[in-house]
Coordinates of C-alpha atoms and ligand atoms in Angstrom, one line a residue:
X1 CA -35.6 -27.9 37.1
X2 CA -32.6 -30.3 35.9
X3 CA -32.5 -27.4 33.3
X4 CA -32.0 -24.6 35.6
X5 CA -29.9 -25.9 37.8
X6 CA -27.6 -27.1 35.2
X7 CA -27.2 -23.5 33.5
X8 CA -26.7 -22.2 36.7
X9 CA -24.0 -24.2 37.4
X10 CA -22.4 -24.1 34.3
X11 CA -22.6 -19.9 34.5
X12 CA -21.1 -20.1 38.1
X13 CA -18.1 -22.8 36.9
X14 CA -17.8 -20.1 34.0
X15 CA -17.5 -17.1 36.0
X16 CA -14.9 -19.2 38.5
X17 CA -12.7 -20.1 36.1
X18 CA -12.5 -16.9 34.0
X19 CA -12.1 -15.4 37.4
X20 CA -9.0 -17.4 38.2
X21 CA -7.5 -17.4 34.6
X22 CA -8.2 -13.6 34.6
X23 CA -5.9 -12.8 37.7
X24 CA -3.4 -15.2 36.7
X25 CA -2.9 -13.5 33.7
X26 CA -3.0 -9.9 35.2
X27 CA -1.0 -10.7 37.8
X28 CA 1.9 -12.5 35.6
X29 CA 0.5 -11.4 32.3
X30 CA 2.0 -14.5 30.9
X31 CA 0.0 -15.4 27.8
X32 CA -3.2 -17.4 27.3
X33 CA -1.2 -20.2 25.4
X34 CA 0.7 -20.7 28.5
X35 CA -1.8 -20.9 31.1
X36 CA -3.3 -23.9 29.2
X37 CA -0.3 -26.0 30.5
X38 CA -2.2 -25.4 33.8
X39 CA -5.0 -28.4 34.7
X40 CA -7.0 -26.1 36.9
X41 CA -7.7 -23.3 33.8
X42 CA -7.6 -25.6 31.2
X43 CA -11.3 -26.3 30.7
X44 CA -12.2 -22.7 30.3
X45 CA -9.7 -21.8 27.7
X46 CA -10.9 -22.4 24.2
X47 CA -9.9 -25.9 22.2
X48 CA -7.7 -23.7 20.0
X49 CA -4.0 -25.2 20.4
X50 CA -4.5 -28.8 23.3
X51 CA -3.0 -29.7 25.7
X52 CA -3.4 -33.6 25.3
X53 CA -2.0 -33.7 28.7
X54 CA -4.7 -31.7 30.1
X55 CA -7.4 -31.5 28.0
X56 CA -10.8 -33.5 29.1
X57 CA -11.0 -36.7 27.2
X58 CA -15.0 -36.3 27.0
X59 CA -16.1 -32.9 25.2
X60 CA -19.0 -31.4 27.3
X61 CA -21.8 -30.7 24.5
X62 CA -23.5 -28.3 27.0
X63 CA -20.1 -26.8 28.1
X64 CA -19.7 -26.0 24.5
X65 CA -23.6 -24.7 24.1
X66 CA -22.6 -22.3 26.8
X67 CA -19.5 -21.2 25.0
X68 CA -21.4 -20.6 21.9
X69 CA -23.6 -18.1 23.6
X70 CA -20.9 -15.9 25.0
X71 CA -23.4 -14.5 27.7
X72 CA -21.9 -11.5 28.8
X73 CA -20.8 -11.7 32.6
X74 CA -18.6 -8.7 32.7
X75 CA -14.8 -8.4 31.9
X76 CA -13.0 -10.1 29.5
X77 CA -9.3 -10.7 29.4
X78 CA -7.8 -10.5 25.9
X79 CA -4.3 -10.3 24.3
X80 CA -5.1 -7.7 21.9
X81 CA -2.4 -4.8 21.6
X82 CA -0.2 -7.2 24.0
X83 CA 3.4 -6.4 22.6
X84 CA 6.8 -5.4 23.6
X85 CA 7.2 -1.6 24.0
X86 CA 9.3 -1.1 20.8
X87 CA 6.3 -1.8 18.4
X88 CA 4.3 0.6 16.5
X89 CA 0.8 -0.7 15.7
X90 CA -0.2 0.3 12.4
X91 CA -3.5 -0.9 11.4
X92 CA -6.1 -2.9 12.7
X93 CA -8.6 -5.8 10.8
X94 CA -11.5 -6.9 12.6
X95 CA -13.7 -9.4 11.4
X96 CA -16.8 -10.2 13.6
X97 CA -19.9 -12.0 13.7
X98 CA -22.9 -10.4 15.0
X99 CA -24.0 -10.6 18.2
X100 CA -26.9 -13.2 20.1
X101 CA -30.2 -12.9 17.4
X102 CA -33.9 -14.7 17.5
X103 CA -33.7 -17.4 15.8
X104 CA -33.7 -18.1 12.1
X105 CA -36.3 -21.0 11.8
X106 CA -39.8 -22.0 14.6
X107 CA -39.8 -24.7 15.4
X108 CA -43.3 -26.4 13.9
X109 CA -46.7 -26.5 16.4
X110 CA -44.4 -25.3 19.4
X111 CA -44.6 -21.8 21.1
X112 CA -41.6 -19.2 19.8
X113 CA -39.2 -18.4 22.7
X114 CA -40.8 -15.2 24.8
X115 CA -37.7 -13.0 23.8
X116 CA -37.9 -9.0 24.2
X117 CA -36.4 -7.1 21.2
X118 CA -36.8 -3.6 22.8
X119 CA -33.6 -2.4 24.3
X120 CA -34.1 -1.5 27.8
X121 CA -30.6 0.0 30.1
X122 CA -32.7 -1.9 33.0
X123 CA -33.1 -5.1 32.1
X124 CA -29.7 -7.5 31.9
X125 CA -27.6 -7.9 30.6
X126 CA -26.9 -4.6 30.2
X127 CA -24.0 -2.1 29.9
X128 CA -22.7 1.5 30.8
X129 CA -22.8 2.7 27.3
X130 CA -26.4 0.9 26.3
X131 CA -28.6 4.0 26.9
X132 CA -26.3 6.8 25.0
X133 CA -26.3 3.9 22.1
X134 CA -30.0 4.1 21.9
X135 CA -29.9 7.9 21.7
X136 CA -26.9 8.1 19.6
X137 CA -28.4 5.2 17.4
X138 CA -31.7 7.7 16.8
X139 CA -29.7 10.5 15.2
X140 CA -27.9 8.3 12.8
X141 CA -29.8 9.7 9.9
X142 CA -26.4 11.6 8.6
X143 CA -24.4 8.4 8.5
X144 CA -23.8 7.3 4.9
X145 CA -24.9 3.6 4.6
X146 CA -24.5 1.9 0.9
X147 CA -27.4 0.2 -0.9
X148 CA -29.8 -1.2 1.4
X149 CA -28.2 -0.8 4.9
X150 CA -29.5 3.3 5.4
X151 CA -33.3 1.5 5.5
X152 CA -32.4 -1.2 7.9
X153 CA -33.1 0.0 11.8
X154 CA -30.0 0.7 13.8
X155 CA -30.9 -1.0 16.7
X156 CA -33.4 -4.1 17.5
X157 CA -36.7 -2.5 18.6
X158 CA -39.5 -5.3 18.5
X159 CA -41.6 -6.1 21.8
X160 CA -41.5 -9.9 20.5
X161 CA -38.5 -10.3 18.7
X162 CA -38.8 -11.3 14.9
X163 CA -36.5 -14.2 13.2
X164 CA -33.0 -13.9 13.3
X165 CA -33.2 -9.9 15.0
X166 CA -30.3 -9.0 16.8
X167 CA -31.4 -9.4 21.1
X168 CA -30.1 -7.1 23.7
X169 CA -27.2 -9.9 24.5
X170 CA -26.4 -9.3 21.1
X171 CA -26.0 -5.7 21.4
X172 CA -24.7 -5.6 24.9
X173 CA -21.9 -8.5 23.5
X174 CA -20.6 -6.0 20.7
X175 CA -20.6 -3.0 23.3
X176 CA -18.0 -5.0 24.9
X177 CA -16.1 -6.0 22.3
X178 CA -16.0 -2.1 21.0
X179 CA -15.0 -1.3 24.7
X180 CA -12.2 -3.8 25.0
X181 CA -10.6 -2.8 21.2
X182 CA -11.2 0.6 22.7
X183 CA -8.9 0.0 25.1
X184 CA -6.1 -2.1 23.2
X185 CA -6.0 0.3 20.0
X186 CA -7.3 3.6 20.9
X187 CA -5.9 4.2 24.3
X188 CA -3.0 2.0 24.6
X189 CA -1.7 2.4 21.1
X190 CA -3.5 5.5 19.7
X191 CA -4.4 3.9 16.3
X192 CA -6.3 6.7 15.2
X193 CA -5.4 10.1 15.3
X194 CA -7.9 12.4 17.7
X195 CA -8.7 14.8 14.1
X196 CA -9.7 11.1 12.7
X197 CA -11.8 11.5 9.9
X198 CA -13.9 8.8 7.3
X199 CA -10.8 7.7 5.7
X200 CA -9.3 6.4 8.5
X201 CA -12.4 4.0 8.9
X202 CA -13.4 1.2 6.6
X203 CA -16.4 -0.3 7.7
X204 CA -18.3 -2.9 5.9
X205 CA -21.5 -4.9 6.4
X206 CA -23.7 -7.5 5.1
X207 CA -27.5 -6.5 4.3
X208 CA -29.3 -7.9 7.6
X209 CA -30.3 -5.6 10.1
X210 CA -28.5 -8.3 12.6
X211 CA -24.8 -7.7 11.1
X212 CA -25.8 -3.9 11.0
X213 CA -26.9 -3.3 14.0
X214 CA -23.9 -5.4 15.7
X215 CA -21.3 -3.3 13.8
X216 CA -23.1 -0.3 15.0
X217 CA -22.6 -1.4 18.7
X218 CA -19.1 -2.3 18.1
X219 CA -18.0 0.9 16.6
X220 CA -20.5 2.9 19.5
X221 CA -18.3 1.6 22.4
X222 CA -15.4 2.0 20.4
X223 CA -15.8 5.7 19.3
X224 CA -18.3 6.6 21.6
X225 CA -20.7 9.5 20.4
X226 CA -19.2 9.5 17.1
X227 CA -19.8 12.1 14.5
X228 CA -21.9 10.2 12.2
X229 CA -20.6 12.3 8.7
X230 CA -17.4 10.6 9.7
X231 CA -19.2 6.9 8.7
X232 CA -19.8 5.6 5.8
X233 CA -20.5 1.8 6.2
X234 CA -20.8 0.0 2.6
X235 CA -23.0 -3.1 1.9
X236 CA -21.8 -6.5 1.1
X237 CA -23.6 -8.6 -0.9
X238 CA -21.4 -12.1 -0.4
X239 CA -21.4 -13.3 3.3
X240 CA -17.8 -14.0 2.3
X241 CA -17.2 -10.8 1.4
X242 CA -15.9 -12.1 -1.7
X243 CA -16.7 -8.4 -3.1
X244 CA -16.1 -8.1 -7.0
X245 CA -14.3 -11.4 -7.3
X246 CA -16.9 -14.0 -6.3
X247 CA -16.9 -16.1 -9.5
X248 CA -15.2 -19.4 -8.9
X249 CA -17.0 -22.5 -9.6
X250 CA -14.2 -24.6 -7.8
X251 CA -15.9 -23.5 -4.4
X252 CA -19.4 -24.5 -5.1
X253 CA -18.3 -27.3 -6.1
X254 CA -16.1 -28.3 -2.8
X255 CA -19.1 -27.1 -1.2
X256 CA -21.6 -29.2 -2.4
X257 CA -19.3 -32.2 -1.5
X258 CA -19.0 -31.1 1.8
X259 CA -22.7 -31.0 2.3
X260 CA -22.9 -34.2 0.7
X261 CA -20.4 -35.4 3.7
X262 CA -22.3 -34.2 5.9
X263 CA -25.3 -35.5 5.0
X264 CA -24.1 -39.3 4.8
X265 CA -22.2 -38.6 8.0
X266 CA -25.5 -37.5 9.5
X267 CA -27.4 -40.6 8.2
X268 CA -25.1 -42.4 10.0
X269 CA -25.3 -41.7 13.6
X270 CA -28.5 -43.6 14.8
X271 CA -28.1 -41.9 18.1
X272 CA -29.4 -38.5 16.3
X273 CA -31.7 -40.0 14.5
X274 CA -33.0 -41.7 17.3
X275 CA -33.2 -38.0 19.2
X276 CA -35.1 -36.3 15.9
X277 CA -37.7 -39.5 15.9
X278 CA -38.6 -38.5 19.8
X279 CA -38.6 -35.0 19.2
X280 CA -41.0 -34.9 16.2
X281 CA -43.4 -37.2 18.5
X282 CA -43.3 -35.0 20.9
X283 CA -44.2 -32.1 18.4
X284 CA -46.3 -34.0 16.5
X285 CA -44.8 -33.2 12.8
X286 CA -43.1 -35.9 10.7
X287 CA -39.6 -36.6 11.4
X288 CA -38.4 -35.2 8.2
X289 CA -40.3 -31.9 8.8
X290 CA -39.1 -31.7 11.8
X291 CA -35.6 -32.1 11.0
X292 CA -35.9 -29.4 8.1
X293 CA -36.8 -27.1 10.8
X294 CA -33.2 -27.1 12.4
X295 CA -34.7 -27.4 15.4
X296 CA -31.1 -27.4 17.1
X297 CA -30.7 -23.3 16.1
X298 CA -34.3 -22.3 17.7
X299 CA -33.2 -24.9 21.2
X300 CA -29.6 -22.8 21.1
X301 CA -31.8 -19.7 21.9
X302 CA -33.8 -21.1 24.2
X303 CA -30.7 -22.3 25.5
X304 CA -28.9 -19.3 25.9
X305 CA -31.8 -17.2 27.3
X306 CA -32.0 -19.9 30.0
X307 CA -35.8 -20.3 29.0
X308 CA -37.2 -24.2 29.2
X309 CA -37.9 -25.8 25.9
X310 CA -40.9 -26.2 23.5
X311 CA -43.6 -28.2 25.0
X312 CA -46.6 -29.9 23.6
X313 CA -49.6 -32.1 25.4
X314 CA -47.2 -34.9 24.2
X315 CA -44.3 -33.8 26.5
X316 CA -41.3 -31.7 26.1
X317 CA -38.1 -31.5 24.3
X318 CA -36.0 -32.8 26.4
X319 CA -31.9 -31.4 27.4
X320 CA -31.3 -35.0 26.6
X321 CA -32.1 -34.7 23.2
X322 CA -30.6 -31.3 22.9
X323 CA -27.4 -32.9 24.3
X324 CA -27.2 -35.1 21.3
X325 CA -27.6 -33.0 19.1
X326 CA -25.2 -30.7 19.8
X327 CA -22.6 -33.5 20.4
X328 CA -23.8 -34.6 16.9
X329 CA -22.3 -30.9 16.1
X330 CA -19.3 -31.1 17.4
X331 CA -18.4 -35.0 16.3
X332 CA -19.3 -33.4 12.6
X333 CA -16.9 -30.3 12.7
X334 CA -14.3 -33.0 13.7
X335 CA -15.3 -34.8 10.4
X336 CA -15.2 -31.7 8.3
X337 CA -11.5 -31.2 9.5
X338 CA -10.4 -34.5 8.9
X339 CA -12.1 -35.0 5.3
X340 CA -10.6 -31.4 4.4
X341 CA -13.2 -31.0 1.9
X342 CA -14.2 -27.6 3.8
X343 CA -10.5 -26.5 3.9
X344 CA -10.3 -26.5 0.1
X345 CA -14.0 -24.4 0.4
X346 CA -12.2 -21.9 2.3
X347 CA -9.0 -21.3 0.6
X348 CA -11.2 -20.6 -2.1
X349 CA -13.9 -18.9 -0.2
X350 CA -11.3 -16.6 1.6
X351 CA -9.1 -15.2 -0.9
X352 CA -10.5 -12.4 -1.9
X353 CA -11.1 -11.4 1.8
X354 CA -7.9 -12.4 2.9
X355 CA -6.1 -10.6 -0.7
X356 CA -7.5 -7.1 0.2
X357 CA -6.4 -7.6 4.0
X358 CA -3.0 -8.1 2.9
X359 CA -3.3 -5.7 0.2
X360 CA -4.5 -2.9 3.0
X361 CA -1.5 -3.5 5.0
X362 CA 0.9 -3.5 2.2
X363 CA 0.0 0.0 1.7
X364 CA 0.4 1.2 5.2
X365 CA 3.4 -0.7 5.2
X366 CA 4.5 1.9 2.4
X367 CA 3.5 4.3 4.4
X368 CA 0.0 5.2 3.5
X369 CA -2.3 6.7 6.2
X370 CA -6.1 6.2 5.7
X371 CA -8.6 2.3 6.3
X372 CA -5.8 2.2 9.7
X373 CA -9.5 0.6 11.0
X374 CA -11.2 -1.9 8.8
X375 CA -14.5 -3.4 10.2
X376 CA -15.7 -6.1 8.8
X377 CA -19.4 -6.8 10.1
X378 CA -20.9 -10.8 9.4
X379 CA -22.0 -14.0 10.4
X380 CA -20.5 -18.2 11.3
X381 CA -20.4 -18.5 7.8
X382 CA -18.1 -15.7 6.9
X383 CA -15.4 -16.4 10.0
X384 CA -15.6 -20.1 9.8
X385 CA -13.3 -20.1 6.5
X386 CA -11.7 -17.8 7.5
X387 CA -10.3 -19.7 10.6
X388 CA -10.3 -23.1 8.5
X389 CA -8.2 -21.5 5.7
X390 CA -5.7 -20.4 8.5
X391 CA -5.1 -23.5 9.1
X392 CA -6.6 -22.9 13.3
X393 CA -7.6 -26.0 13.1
X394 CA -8.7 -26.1 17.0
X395 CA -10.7 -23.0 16.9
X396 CA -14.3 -23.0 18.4
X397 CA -17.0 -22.7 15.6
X398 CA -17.8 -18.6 15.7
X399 CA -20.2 -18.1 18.7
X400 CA -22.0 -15.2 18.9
X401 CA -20.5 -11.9 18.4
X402 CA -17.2 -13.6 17.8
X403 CA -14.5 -11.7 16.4
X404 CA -10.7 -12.3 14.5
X405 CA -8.2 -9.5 14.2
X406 CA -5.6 -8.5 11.9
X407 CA -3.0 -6.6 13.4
X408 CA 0.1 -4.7 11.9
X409 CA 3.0 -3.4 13.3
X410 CA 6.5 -2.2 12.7
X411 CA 9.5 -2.6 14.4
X412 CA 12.3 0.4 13.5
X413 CA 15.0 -1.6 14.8
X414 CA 14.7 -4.7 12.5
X415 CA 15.7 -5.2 9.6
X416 CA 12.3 -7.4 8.8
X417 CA 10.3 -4.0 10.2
X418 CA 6.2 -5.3 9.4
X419 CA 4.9 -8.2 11.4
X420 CA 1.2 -9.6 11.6
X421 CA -0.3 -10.5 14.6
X422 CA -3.7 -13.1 14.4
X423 CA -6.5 -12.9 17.6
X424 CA -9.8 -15.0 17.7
X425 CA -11.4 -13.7 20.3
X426 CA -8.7 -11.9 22.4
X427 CA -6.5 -14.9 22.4
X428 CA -3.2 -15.1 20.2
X429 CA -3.4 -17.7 17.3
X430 CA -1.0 -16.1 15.2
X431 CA 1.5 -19.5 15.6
X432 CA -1.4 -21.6 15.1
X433 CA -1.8 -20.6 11.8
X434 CA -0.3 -22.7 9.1
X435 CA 1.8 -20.4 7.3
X436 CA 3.2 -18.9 10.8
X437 CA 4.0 -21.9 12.1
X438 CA 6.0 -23.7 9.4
X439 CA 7.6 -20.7 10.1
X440 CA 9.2 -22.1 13.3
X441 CA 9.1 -19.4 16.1
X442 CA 12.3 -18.0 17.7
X443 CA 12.5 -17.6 21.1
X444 CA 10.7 -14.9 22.3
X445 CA 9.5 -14.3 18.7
X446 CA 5.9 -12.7 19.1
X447 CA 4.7 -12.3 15.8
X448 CA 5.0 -13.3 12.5
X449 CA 6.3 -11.3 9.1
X450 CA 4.0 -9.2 7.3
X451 CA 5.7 -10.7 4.1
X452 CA 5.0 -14.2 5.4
X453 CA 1.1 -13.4 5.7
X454 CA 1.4 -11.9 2.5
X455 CA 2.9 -15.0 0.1
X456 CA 0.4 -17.2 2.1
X457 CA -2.5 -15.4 0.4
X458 CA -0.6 -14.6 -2.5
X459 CA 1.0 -18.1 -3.7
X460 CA 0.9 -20.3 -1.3
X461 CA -2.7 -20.8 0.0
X462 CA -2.9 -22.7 -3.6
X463 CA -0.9 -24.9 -3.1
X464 CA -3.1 -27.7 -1.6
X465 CA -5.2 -26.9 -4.6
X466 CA -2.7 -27.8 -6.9
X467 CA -3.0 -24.1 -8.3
X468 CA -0.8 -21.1 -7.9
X469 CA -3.5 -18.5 -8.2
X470 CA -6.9 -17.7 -7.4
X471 CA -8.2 -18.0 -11.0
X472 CA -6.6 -21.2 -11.8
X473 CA -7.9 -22.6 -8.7
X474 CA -11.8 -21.7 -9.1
X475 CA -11.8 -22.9 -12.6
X476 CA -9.7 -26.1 -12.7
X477 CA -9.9 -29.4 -11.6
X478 CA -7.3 -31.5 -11.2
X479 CA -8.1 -35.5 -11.2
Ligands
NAG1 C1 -4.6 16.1 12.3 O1 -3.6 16.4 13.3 C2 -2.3 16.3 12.9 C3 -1.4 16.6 14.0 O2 -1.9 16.2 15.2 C4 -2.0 17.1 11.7 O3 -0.7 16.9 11.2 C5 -3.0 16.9 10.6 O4 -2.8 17.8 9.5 C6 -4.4 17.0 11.1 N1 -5.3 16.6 10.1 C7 -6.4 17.2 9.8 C8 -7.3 16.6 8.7 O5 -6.8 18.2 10.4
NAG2 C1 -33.0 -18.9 34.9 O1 -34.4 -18.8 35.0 C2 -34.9 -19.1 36.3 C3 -36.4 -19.0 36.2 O2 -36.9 -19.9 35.3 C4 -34.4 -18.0 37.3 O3 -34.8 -18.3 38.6 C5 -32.9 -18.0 37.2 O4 -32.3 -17.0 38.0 C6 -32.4 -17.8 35.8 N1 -30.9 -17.9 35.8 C7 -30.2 -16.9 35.2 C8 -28.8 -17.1 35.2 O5 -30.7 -15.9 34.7
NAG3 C1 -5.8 -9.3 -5.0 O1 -5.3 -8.0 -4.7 C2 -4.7 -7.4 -5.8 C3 -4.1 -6.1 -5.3 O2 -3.1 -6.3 -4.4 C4 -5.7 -7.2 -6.9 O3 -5.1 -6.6 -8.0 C5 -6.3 -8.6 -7.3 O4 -7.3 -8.4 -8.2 C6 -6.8 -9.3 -6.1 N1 -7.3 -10.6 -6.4 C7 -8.3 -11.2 -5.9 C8 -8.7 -12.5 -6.5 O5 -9.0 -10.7 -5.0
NAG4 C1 -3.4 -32.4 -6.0 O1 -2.7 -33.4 -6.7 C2 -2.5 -34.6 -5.9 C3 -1.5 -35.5 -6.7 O2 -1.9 -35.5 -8.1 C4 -3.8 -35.2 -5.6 O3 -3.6 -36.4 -4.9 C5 -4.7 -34.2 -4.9 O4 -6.0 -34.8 -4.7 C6 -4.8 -33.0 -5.7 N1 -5.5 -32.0 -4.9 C7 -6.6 -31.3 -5.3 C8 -7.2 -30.3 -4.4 O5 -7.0 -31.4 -6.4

């Protein structure tokens, strides 16, 4: 009962204040950054860039639970495409994480969440394009899919869904996102040309049928009944699309420190430990085993489906006990950011991603006209790097169907004519990012040199490593 009212209240709070934020921005479109000044908005705008003025002193671990599951509840404001009339857009870089799934690991002795896998227009959340996905989803035998992405299924279709599959939330979330880029880059700024064909599109995915099928739904909404001959979607083996330049040491190495943080951190708060003794008594499994379960991954879902939790004849998981661990969560990403340990694994871990961005828009920069729509299609552990080697130090860990843009534009009248823009979803972080903001920002200024993006990744992302290039930085260690 606590349960249900709780998530109902948090929903209605969410839909209030996105309401309010939403027609302050339409009405004044002044930008997201500027509305956080405001007390009444501030808790539904993301952590990215505090207030410390305004921003609650407590952080709300089932506010932020609610965050993470992005449950759709209809329109979306975003900046995306939001720039003075003079601008050009080039080329666009979207980077997203698939959409709501089934959980990854059971729970032991508990009953999996009742979740339905089988798409169905009728049941929510659901969307316009949902039923024409389905359809157009069935024909997609012409598509050209690399290694083992054609014999993956193109949408979910289980009547109990199996781990990690990709739910109708997950789907219906990416229909929105390919609706609102739709918007921004088709229709506002005519990124592609209506004669597009597959060179214009670069789409890339990692092998689960999750990051698939999420892509898929993106690139429906966006390109809606799409001639499939035009797609060619190629497989990545690395979920940090690291590609053909994934050798470097250096960042297993940062890695494993990090996890070794994270475990002596976690050893440390008795609170959680005190939460995963109760739990495993109420399941009826030894702490450890229950722990090794992530329980917290399989309780998000129950979460987010606004289903009750596991219970046994010993009792039920409690939202208590949820409540510390995600807390736990959030007081540990805090950790990670101060330690910077996980920063050094992403300037690593991000290069190569990050190299072939810039590389992308160097060339349509010289004027090239083909990949104007890159796509990449992944998970947390591909965009939280990303964000950390930005330097957006405030973002919100990915939630579901998350997604960070890259987007290029020129300016005839300037003698500096390419300019980057950054968006995590929809809001402008492009001055939150390290390089952009050592910059300093002009007045007025709304985005940030192409050039400067560029000797980031080039040069100066190595810096902290005490490297000046990629190579020198995975294979070297500096005491
Ligand atoms: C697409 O249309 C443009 C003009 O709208 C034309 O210049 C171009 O040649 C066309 N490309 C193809 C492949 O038909
Ligand atoms: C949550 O579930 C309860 C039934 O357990 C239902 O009455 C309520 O409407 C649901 N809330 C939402 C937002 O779906
Ligand atoms: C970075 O991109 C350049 C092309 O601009 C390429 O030659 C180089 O191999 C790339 N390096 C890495 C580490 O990805
Ligand atoms: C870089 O060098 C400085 C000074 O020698 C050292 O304190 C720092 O830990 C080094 N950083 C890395 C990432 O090795």
């Amino acid at each position: 009962m606590l349960f249900r009212n709780r998530f109902l209240f948090l929903l209605a709070l969410a839909a209030l204040l996105a309401f309010i934020s939403l027609s302050l921005q339409f009405l004044h479109l002044i930008p997201v950054t500027i509305i956080k000044g405001d007390g009444v908005t501030g808790k539904n705008r993301k952590r990215i860039m505090p207030d410390p003025l305004t921003e609650p002193p407590v952080v709300d671990p089932l506010y932020e639970a609610y965050m993470y599951c992005n449950t759709p509840i209809g329109a979306e404001h975003s900046m995306e495409g939001r720039v003075p009339h003079n601008l050009k857009l080039l080329s666009v870089h979207v980077l997203i994480r698939h959409g709501d799934r089934y959980p990854l690991y059971a729970i032991p002795k508990t009953k999996r969440p009742d979740i339905d896998c089988l798409l169905d227009p009728h049941r929510k959340p659901s969307h316009p394009h949902l039923e024409a996905f389905i359809s157009h989803m069935a024909k997609g035998s012409e598509g050209q899919m690399d290694g083992t992405l054609s014999s993956l299924p193109r949408y979910p279709s289980h009547p109990l869904c199996e781990m990690g599959e990709l739910t109708q939330t997950g789907v219906v979330q990416h229909l929105q996102n390919g609706q609102l880029l739709r918007e921004n880059y088709l229709k506002k700024h005519k990124l592609l040309p209506n004669n597009w064909t597959s060179k214009h599109l670069y789409m890339e995915s990692t092998g689960k049928s999750r990051t698939l099928q999420s892509g898929l739904a993106l690139l429906y909404s966006l390109l809606p009944n799409f001639d499939w001959k035009k797609v060619n979607i190629r497989q990545q083996w690395s979920t940090i699309f690291c590609a053909g330049n994934c050798d470097c040491p250096m960042r297993n190495q940062y890695l494993e420190e990090e996890q070794r943080r994270q475990y002596t951190f976690r050893v440390k708060s008795s609170q959680l430990e005190k939460a995963y003794v109760e739990m495993a008594k109420v399941v009826g499994v030894p702490t450890r085993q229950l722990r090794a379960s992530n329980p917290i991954d399989s309780l998000l879902c129950h979460f987010c489906h606004n289903a009750s939790f596991p219970c046994t004849t010993n009792g039920c998981i409690s939202m208590e006990q949820f409540k510390v661990i995600k807390s736990f969560q959030l007081e540990d990403e805090k950790e990670s950011h101060e330690k910077q340990l996980y920063y050094k694994y992403a300037l690593m871990a991000t290069h190569p991603l990050l190299n072939q961005t810039v590389m992308r828009m160097q060339r349509i920069a010289q004027g090239r006209k083909d990949e104007v729509l890159v796509l990449y299609s992944g998970h947390d552990v591909t965009l939280s790097p990303v964000l950390s080697a930005l330097g957006v130090t405030e973002a919100r860990f990915p939630r579901f169907a998350a997604r960070l843009v890259f987007e290029l534009w020129r300016n005839k009248d300037k003698k500096v004519e390419h300019f980057v823009r950054i968006l995590y979803n929809g809001e402008d972080i492009t001055f939150q990012t390290s390089f952009c903001r050592r910059e300093g920002r002009q007045p007025g200024q709304l985005l940030c040199p192409l050039q400067t993006f560029a000797q980031f990744v080039k040069r100066d992302m190595f810096t902290f490593l005490n490297s000046t290039n990629y190579y020198d930085a995975c294979h070297r260690r500096v005491f």
